[in-house]
Short mmCIF file of the C-alpha atoms (twelve columns), coordinates in Angstrom:
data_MODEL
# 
_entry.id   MODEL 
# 
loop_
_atom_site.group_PDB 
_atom_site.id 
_atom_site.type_symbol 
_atom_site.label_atom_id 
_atom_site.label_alt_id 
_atom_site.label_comp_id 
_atom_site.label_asym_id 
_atom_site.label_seq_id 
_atom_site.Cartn_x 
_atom_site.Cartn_y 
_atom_site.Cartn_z 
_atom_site.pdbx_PDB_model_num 
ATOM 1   C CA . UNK A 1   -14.472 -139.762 -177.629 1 
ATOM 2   C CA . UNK A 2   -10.667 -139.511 -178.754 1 
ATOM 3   C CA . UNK A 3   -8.359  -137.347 -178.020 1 
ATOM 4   C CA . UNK A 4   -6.346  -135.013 -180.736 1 
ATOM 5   C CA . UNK A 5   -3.554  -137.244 -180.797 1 
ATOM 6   C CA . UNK A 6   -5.837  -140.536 -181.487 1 
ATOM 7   C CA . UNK A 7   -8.023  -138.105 -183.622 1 
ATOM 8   C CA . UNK A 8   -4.601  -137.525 -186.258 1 
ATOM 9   C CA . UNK A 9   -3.750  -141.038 -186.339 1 
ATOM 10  C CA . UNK A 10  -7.493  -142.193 -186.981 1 
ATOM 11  C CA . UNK A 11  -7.499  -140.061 -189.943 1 
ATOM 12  C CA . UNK A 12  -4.372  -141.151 -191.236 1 
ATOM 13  C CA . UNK A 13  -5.600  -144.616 -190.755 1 
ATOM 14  C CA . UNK A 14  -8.291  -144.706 -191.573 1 
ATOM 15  C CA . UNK A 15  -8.761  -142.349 -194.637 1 
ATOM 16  C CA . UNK A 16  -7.295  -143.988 -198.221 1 
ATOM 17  C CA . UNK A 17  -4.605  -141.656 -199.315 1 
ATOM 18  C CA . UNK A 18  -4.038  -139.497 -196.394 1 
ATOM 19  C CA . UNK A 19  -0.696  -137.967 -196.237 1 
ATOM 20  C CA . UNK A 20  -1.034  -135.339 -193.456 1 
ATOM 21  C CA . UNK A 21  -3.047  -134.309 -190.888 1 
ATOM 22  C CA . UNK A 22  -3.383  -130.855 -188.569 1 
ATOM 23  C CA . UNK A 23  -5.416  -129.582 -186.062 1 
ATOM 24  C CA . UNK A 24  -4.891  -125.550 -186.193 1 
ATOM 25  C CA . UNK A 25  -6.262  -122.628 -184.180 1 
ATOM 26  C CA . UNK A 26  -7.202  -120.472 -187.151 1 
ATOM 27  C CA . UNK A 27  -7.050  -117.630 -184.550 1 
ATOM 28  C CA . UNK A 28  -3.231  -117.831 -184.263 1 
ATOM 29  C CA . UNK A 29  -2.534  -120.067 -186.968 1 
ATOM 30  C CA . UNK A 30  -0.789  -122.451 -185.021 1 
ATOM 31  C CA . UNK A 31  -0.914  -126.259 -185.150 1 
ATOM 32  C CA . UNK A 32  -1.997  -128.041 -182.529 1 
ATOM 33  C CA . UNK A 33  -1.578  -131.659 -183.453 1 
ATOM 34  C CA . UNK A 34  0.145   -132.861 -187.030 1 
ATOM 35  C CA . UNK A 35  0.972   -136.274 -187.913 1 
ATOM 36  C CA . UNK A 36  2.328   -136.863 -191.454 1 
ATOM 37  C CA . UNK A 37  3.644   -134.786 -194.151 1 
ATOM 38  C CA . UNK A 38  7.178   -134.561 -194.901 1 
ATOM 39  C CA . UNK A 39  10.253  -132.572 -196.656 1 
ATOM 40  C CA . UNK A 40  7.580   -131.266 -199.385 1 
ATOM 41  C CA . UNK A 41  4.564   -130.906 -197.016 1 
ATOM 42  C CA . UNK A 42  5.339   -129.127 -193.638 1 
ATOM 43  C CA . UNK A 43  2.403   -129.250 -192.219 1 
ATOM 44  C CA . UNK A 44  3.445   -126.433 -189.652 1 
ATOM 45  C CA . UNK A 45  3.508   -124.347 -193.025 1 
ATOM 46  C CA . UNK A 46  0.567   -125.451 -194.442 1 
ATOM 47  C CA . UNK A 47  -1.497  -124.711 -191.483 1 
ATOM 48  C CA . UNK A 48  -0.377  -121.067 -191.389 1 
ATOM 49  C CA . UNK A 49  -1.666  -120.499 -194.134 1 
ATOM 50  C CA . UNK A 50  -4.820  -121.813 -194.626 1 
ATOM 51  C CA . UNK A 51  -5.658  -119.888 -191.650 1 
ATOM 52  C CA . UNK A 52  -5.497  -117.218 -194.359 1 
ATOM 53  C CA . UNK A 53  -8.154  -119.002 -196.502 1 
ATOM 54  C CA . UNK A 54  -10.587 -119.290 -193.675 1 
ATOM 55  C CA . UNK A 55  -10.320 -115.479 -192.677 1 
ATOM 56  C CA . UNK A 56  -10.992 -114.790 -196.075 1 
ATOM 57  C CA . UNK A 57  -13.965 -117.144 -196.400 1 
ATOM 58  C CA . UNK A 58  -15.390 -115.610 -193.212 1 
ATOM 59  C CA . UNK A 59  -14.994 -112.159 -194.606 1 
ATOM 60  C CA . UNK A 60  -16.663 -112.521 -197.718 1 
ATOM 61  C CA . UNK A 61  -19.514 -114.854 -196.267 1 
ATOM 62  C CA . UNK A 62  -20.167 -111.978 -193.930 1 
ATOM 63  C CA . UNK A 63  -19.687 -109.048 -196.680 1 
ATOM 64  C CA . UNK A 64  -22.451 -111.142 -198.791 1 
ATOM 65  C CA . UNK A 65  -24.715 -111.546 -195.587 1 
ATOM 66  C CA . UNK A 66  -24.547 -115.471 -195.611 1 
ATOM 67  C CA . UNK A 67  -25.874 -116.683 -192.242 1 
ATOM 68  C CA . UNK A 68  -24.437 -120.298 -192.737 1 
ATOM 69  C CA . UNK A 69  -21.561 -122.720 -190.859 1 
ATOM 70  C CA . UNK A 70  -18.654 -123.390 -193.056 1 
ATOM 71  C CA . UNK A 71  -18.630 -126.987 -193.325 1 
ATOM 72  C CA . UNK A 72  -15.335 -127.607 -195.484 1 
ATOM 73  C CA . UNK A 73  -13.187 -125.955 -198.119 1 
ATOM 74  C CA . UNK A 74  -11.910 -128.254 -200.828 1 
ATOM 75  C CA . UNK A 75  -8.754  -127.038 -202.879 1 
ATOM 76  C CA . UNK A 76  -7.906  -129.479 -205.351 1 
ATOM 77  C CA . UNK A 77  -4.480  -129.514 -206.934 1 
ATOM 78  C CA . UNK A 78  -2.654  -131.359 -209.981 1 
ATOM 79  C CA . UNK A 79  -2.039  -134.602 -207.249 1 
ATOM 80  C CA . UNK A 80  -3.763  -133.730 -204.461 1 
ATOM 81  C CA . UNK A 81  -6.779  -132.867 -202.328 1 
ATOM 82  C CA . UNK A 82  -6.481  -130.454 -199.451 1 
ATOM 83  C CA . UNK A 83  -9.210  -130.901 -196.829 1 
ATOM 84  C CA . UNK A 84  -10.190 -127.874 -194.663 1 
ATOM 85  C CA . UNK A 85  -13.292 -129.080 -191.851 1 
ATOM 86  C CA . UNK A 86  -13.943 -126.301 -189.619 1 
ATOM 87  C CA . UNK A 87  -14.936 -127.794 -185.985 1 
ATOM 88  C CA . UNK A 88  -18.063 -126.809 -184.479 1 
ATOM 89  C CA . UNK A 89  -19.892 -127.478 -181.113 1 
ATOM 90  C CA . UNK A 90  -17.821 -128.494 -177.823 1 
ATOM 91  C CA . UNK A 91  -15.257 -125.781 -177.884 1 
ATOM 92  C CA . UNK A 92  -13.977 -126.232 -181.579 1 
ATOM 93  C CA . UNK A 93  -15.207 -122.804 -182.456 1 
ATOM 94  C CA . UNK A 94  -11.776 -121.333 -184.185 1 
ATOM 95  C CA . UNK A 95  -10.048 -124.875 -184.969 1 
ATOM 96  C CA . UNK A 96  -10.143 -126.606 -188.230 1 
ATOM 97  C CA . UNK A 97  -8.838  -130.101 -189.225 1 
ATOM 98  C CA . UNK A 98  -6.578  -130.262 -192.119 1 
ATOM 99  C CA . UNK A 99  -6.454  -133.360 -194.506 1 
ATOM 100 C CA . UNK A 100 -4.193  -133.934 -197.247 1 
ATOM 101 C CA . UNK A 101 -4.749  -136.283 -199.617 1 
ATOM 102 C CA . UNK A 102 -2.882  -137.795 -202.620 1 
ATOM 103 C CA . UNK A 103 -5.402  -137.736 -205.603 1 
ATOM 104 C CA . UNK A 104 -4.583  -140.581 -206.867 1 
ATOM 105 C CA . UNK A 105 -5.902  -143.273 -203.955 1 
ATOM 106 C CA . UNK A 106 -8.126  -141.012 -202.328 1 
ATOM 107 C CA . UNK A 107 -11.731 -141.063 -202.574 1 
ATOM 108 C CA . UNK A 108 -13.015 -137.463 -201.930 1 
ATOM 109 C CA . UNK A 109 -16.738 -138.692 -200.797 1 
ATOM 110 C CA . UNK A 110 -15.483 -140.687 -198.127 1 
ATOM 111 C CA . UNK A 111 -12.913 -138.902 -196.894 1 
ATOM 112 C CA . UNK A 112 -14.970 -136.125 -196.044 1 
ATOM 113 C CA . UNK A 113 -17.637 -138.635 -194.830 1 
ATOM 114 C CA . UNK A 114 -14.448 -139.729 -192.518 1 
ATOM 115 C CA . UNK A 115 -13.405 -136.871 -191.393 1 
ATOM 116 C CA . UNK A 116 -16.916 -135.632 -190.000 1 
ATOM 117 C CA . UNK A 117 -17.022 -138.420 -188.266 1 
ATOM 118 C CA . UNK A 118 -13.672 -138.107 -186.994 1 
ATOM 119 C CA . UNK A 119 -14.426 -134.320 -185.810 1 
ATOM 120 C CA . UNK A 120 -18.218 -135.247 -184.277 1 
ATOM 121 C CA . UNK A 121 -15.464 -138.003 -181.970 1 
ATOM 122 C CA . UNK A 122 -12.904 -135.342 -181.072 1 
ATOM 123 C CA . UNK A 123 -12.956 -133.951 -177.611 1 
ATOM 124 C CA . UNK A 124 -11.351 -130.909 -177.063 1 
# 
């Protein structure tokens, strides 16, 4: 099992092309754990706001009636991927690991393979 902290840097590590990482309470919008980023990614920022995305995604999968898990949101930009994996199981209901990942070394298929595996380690 590993521990937030270990969690951030295995991703970082261990994921081509990572350039940030966050663990955020979507129910405050606060980050827990980042490691990365920089002067054009504050990942304090970033995390605030995608707490935004995954209200919204929760509201309209419940307006439509959808009876399913999240597993990730993908929002690709011009040079980047940003990686939203909602936790599950062992108290991660309402935290969500937050990847992001320069386009141009990443690959996408692993990284999510990565980061699942990297989520199904985590103790909270």
């Amino acid at each position: 099992m590993l521990t937030v902290e270990t969690s951030l840097k295995e991703a970082m590590t261990s994921i081509e092309g990572s350039l940030g990482v966050a663990l955020v309470d979507y129910t405050s919008g606060m980050a827990l754990g980042t490691l990365g980023g920089g002067k054009d990614l504050d990942l304090s920022v970033a995390a605030a706001a995608n707490t935004d995305v995954i209200r919204a995604k929760v509201r309209a999968m419940e307006m439509l009636g959808l009876r399913e898990d999240i597993e990730d949101v993908l929002i690709t930009l011009g040079s980047q991927y940003h990686l939203i994996r909602l936790l599950g199981g062992r108290g991660g209901n309402g935290l969500f690991l937050y990847l992001v990942l320069d386009k141009a070394r990443a690959n996408l298929a692993m990284a999510r393979h990565q980061l699942k595996r990297i989520e199904a380690e985590l103790e909270l």
